[in-house]
Structure formats: C-alpha cells, structure tokens
Tab-separated table of C-alpha atoms and ligand atoms in Angstrom:
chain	number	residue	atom	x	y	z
A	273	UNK	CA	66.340	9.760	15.787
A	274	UNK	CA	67.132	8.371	19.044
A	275	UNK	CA	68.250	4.410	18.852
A	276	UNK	CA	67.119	3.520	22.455
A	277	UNK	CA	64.910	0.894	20.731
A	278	UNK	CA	66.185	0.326	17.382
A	279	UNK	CA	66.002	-3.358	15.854
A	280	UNK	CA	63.695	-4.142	18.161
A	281	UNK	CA	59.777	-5.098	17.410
A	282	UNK	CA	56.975	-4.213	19.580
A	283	UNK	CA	53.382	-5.639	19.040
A	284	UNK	CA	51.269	-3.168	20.816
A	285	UNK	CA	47.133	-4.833	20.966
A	286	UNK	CA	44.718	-1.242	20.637
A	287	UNK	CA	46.321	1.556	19.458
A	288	UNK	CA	44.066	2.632	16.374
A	289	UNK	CA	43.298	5.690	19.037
A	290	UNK	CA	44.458	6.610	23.270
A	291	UNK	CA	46.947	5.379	24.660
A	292	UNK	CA	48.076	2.218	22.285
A	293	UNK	CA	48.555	5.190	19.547
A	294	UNK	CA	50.417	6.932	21.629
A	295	UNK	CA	52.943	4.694	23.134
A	296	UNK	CA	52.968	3.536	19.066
A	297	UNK	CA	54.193	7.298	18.231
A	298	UNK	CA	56.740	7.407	21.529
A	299	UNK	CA	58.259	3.958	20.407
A	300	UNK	CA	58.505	4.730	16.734
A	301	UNK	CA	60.606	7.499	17.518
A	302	UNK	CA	62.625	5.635	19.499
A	303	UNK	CA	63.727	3.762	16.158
A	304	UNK	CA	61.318	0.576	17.100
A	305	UNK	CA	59.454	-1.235	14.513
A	306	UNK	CA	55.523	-1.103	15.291
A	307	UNK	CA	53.132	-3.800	14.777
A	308	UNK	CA	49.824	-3.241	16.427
A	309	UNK	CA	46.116	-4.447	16.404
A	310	UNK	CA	42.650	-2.900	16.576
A	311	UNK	CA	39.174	-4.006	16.264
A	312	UNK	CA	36.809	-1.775	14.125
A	313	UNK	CA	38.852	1.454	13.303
A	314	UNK	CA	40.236	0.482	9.802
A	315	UNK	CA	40.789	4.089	8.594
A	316	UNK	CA	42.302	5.210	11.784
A	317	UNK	CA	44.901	2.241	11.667
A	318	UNK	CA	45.758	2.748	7.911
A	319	UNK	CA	46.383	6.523	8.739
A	320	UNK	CA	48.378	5.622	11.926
A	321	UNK	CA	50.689	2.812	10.010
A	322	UNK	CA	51.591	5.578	7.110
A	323	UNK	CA	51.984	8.042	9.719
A	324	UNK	CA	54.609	5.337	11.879
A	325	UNK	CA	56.584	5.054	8.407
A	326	UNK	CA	57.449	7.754	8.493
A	327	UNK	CA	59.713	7.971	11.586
A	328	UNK	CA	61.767	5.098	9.053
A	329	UNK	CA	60.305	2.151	10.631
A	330	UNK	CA	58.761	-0.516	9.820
A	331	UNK	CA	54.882	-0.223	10.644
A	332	UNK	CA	52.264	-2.260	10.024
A	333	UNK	CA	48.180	-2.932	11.620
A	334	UNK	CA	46.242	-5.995	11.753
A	335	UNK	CA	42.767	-6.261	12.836
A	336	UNK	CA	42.225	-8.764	15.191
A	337	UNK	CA	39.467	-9.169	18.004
A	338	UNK	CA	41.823	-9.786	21.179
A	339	UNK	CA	38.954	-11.275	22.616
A	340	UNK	CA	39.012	-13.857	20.616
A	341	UNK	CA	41.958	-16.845	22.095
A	342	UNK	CA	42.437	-18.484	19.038
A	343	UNK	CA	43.023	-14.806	17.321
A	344	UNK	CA	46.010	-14.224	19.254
A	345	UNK	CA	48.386	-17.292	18.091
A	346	UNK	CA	47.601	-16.182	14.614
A	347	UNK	CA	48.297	-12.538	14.794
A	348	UNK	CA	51.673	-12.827	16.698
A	349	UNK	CA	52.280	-15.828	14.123
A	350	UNK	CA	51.791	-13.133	11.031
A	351	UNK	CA	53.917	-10.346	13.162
A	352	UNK	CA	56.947	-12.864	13.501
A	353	UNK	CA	56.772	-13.672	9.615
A	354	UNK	CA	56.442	-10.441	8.505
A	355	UNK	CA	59.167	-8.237	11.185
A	356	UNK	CA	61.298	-11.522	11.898
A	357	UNK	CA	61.330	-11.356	15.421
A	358	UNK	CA	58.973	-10.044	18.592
A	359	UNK	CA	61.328	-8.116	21.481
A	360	UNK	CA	58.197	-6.145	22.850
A	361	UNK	CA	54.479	-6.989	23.753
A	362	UNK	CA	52.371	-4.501	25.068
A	363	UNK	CA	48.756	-5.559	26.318
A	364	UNK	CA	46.778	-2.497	26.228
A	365	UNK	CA	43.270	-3.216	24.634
A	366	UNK	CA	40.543	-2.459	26.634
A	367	UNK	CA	36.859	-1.527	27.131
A	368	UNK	CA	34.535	-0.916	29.814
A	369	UNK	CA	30.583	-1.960	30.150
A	370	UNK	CA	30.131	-0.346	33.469
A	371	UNK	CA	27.264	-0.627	35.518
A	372	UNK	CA	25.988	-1.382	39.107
A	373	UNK	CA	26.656	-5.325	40.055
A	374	UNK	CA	22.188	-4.794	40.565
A	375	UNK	CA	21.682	-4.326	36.929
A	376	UNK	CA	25.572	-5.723	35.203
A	377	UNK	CA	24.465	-8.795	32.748
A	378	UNK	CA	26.571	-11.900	32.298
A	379	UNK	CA	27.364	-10.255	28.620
A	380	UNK	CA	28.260	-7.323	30.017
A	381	UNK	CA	30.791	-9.158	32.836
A	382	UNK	CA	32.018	-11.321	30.050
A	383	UNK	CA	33.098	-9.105	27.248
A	384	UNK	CA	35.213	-6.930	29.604
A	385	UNK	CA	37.137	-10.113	30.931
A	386	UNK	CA	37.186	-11.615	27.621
A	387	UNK	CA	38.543	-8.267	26.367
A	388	UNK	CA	40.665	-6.810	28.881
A	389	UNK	CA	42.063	-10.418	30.879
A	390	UNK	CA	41.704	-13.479	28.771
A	391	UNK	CA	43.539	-11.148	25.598
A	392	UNK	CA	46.350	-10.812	27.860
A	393	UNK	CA	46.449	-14.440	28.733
A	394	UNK	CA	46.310	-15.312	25.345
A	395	UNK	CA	48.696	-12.889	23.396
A	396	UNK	CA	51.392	-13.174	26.375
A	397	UNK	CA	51.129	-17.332	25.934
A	398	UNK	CA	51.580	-16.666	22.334
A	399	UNK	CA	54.386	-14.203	22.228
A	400	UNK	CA	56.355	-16.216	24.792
A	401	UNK	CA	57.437	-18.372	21.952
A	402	UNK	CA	60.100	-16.059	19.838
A	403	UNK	CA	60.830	-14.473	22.922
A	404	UNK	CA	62.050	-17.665	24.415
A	405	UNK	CA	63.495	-18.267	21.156
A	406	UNK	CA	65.231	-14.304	21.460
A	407	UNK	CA	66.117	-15.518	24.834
A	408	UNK	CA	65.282	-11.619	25.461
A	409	UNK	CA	61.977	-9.864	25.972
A	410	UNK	CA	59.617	-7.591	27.744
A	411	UNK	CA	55.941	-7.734	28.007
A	412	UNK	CA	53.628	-5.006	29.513
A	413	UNK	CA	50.356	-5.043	31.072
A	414	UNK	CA	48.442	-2.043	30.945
A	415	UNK	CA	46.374	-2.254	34.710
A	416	UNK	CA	44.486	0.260	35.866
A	417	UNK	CA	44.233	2.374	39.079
A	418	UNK	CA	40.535	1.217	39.451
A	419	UNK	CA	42.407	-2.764	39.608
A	420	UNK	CA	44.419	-1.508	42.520
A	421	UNK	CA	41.475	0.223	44.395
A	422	UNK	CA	38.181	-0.614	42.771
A	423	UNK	CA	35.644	1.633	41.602
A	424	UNK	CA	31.522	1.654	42.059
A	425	UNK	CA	29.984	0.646	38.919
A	426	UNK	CA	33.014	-0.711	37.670
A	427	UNK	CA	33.214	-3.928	39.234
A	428	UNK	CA	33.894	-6.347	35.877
A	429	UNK	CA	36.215	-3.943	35.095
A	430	UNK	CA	37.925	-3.779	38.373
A	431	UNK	CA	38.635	-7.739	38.434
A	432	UNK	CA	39.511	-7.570	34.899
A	433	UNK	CA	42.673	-5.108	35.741
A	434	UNK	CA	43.400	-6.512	39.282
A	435	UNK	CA	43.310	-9.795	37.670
A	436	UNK	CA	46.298	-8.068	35.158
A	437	UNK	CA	48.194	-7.428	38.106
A	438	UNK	CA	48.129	-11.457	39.379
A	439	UNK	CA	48.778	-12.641	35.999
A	440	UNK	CA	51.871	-10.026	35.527
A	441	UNK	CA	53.712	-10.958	38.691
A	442	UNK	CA	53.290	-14.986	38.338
A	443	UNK	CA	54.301	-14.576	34.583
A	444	UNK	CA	57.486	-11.970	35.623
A	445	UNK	CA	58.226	-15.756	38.039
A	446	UNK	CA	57.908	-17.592	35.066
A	447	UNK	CA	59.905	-15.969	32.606
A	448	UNK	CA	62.382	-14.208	34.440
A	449	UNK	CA	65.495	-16.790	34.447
A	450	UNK	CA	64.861	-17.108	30.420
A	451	UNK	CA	65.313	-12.931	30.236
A	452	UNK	CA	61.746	-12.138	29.929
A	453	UNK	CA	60.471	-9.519	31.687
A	454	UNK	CA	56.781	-8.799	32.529
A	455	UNK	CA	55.474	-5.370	34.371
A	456	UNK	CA	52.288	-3.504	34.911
A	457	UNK	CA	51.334	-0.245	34.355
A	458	UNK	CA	48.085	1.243	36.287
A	459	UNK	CA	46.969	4.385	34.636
A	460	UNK	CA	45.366	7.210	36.750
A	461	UNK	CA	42.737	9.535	34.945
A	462	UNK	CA	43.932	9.633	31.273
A	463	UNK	CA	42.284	12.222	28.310
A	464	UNK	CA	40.761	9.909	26.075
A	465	UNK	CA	37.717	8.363	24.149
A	466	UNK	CA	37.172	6.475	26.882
A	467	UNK	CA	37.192	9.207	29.589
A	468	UNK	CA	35.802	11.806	26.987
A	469	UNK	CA	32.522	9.960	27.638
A	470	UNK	CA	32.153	11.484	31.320
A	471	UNK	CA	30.802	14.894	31.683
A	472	UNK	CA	32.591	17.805	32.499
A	473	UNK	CA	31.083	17.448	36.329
A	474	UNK	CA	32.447	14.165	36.441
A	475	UNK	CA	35.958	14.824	35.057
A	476	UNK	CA	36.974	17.993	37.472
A	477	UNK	CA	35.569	15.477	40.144
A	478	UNK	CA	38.268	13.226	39.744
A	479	UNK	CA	40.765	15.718	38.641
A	480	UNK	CA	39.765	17.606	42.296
A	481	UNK	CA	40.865	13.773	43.879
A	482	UNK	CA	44.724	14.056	41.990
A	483	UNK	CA	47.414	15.300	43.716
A	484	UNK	CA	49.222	16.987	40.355
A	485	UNK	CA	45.336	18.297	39.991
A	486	UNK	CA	45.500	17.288	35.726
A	487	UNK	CA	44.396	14.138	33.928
A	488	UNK	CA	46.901	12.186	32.615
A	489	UNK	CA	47.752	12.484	28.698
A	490	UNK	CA	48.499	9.302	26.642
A	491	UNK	CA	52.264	10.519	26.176
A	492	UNK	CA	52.489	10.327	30.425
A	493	UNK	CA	51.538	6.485	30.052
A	494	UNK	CA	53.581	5.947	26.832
A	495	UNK	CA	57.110	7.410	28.607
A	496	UNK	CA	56.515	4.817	31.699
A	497	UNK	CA	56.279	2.197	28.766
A	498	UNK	CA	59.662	3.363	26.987
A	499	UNK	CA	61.339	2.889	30.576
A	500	UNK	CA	59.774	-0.536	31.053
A	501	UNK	CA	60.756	-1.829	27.231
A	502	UNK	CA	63.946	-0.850	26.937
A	503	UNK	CA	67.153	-1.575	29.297
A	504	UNK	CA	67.103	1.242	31.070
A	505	UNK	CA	64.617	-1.309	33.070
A	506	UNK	CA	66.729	-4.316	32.837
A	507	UNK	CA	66.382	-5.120	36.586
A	508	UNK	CA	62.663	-4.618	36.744
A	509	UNK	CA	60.317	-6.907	36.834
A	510	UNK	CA	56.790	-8.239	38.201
A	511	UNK	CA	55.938	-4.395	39.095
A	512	UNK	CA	53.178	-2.624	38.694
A	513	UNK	CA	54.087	1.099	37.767
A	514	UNK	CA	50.911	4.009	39.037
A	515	UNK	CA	50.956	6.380	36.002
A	516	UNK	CA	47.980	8.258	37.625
A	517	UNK	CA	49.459	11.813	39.216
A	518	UNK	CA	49.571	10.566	42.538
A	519	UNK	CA	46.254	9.226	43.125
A	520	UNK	CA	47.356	5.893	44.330
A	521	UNK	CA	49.758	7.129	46.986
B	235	NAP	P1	40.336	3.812	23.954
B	235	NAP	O1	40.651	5.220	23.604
B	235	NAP	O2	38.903	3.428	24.143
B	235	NAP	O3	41.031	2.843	22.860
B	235	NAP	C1	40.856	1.461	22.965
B	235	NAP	C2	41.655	0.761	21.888
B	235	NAP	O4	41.498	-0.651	22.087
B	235	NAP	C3	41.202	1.064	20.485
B	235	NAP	O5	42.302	1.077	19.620
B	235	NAP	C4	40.280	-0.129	20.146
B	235	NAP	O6	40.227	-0.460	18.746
B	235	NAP	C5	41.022	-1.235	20.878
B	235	NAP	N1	40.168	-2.371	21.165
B	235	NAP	C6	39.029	-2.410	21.892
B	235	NAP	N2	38.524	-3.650	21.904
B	235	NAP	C7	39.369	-4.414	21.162
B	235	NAP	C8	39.393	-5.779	20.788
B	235	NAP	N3	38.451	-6.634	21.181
B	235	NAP	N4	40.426	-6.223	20.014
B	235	NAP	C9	41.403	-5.378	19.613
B	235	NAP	N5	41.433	-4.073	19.934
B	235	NAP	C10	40.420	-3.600	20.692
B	235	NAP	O7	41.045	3.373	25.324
B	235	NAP	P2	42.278	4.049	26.124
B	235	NAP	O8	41.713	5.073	27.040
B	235	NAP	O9	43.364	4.416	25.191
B	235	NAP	O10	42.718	2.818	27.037
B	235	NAP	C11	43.786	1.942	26.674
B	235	NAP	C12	44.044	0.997	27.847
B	235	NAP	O11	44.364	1.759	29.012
B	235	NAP	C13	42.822	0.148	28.220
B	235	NAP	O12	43.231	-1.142	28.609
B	235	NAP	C14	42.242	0.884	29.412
B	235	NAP	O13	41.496	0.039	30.249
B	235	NAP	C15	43.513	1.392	30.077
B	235	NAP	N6	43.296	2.541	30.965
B	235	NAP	C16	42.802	3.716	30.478
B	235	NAP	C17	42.618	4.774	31.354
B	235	NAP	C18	42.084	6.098	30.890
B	235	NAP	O14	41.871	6.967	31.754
B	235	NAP	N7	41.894	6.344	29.603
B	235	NAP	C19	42.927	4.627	32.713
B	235	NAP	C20	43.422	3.416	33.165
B	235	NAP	C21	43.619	2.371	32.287
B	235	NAP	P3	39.041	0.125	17.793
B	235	NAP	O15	39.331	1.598	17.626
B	235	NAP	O16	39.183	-0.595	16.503
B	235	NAP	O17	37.756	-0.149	18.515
C-alpha cells in the first residue's frame, strides 16, 4: 500500500456513487481512513464502507442531508469521536435542478444553494475546529467549470459553484497562518449519474468542445484531490484547480 496518506482522516460529503466514491477508493489506497456522507443511497454506502475496509482502513458512512446547517456540526462531531481526529475535508455533494431563469422556482434556486453552497459553509465552519486543534489541515471544494464560465439553464447552479470559488479563497486567507489549507477543484465534463442523464447528442456535443476530446472519469478528479490533500501540495492554497481536459483554457 502506498503511505502518502496514512494516519490521516478524510471526511469526504457524497460519495455513495461519482466522484465522492471515487476519490473515497483513490484515498483509501493511499492508506487514509474514510469517513463519508450520503443522502438516500443506504445500500450503496454499506457496500462502499465494506469495500474501503478492505484496503485496511478504517471506513465508515453516515447519512446526513448536507443541506441541512445544523446536520453538519453533528456529523463532523460523530467523525472526530469515532476516527479521533479530522486531517481532510472534502466538499463534494452536489445536485443540479436546472432550468431556464423564465421557468426556475424559488425551490428549485434554493435546494441547489442549500445543497451545493451553504453545505460547504457549514461543514468547513465545523471541521475548522480539530483542524485548528491539529494545527494541520486541508479542505477541498469541489467547483465546477460551469462556476468559472456559466452555463444556460444552469444559472442556480452556476452561482452555487462560483460562489465555492469566493468562499475557498477568503477561507484559504483565513486559515492559512494556522496550517489550513483550502483549494478548489472545477471539474470539466465527468462520466457520471449526473451527466448519464444527457443524451448521447448532448454528450459528444460537449466532448466535440474538449481539447483532450474525452469526458473526464471520476479517478481524473480524485488524483487532483490526492495532490491537493497530501504535502506534495504543502505550498498551495486558495486555488482553484480545472480538472476538465482543457476546456477552461
Ligand atoms: P452524483 O453522481 O450525482 O453523486 C452525488 C452524490 O452526492 C451522491 O453520493 C449523493 O448521495 C450525494 N448527495 C446529494 N445530495 C446530498 C445531500 N443533500 N446530502 C448529502 N449527500 C448528498 O454527482 P457527481 O457527478 O459525482 O458530482 C459530485 C460533485 O462534482 C458535485 O458537487 C458536482 O456538482 C461536481 N461536478 C460534477 C461534474 C460532472 O461532470 N459529473 C462536473 C463538475 C462538477 P445519494 O446517493 O444518497 O443521493
């Protein structure tokens, strides 16, 4: 197993499926103890957590509605009794409720920025505590390429992940003379559930627009998060790292 990240916890908020599993696989073999959160996908996290064991980590899931502020203090609370410590936070739970600003609801603009914005807002306040404690951390903020340069139909989506981006650089301010270190990543076009739901027309439209001419795969995003937790990074932070093939060049 390779140590680059052994002894150290990461809480990782989505990863019952996409990317959050992903970077959960990458890190585990890495030697990194996994604690991460999903919403609905109970089976999916149970298979995920025996599956994380057995790299000889600890792994364990919680379900917990990152939407939810007051969820937040409680879960890191239970990840910091039951791993001893939180090194790692990556903020990658997200959705999308896209539709033209014409016909977007209030509901619609409100559960994306509740979801994708106010969760990282809330688990980064949280976490800050043993990290401050650790004297030591790095938290990661998984943007988007459509928060760098907007996308029709996506506008509550947009300002969720450009809003990522502000709250990543004032935190990296913050934090940075206690050792805490706070980055983006903006994913390009990545294979997943939530791209599988475009139609084949639509995905070799955007592939056509990417320089490297492939979507992204989950393991793409989850190596730019390796380099950001670990110290091979140590001198990086309030960045916001395109993982998206060239697309944002
Ligand atoms: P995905 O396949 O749809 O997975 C989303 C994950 O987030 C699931 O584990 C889901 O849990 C969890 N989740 C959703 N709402 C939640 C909530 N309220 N509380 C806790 N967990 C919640 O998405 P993905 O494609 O892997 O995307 C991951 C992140 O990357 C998102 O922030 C997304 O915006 C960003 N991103 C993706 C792409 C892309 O092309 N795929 C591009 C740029 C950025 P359940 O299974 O329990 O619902």
């Amino acid at each position: 197993m390779n140590t680059l990240l052994a002894h150290q916890t990461c809480l990782i908020t989505g990863a019952s499926r996409g990317i959050g599993k992903g970077i959960a696989e990458l890190f585990a073999k890495y030697g990194c103890n996994i604690a991460f959160t999903y919403r609905h996908s109970v089976d999916s996290a149970l298979e995920l957590e025996h599956a994380l064991q057995q790299f000889g980590i600890k792994a364990k899931g919680y379900q917990s509605d990152c939407s939810r502020f007051e969820e937040a203090e409680n879960v890191v609370n239970q990840v910091v009794n039951d791993f001893g410590g939180l090194n790692i936070l990556i903020n990658n739970a997200g959705i999308t409720k896209d539709g033209l600003l014409l016909r977007m609801t209030e509901a619609q603009w409100d559960e994306v920025l509740n979801t994708n914005l106010k969760s990282v807002f809330a688990l980064t306040k949280a976490a800050q505590k043993p990290m401050l404690k650790a004297k030591h951390g790095s938290i990661i903020n998984i943007s988007s390429f459509v928060g760098v340069r907007g996308n029709a139909g996506q506008s509550n989506y947009a300002a969720s992940k450009a809003g990522i981006i502000g709250f990543t650089k004032s935190i990296a301010q913050e934090l940075g003379s206690r050792n805490i270190r706070c980055n983006a990543i903006a994913p390009g076009f990545i294979a997943t559930e939530m791209t599988g739901a475009l139609n084949a027309e639509m995905t070799q439209q955007w592939i056509e627009q990417i320089p490297l001419k492939r979507s992204g795969t989950v393991n793409d995003v989850a190596q730019a998060c390796l380099f950001l937790a670990s110290d091979l990074s140590s001198y990086i932070t309030g960045q916001c790292l395109s993982v998206c093939g060239g697309m944002l060049t």
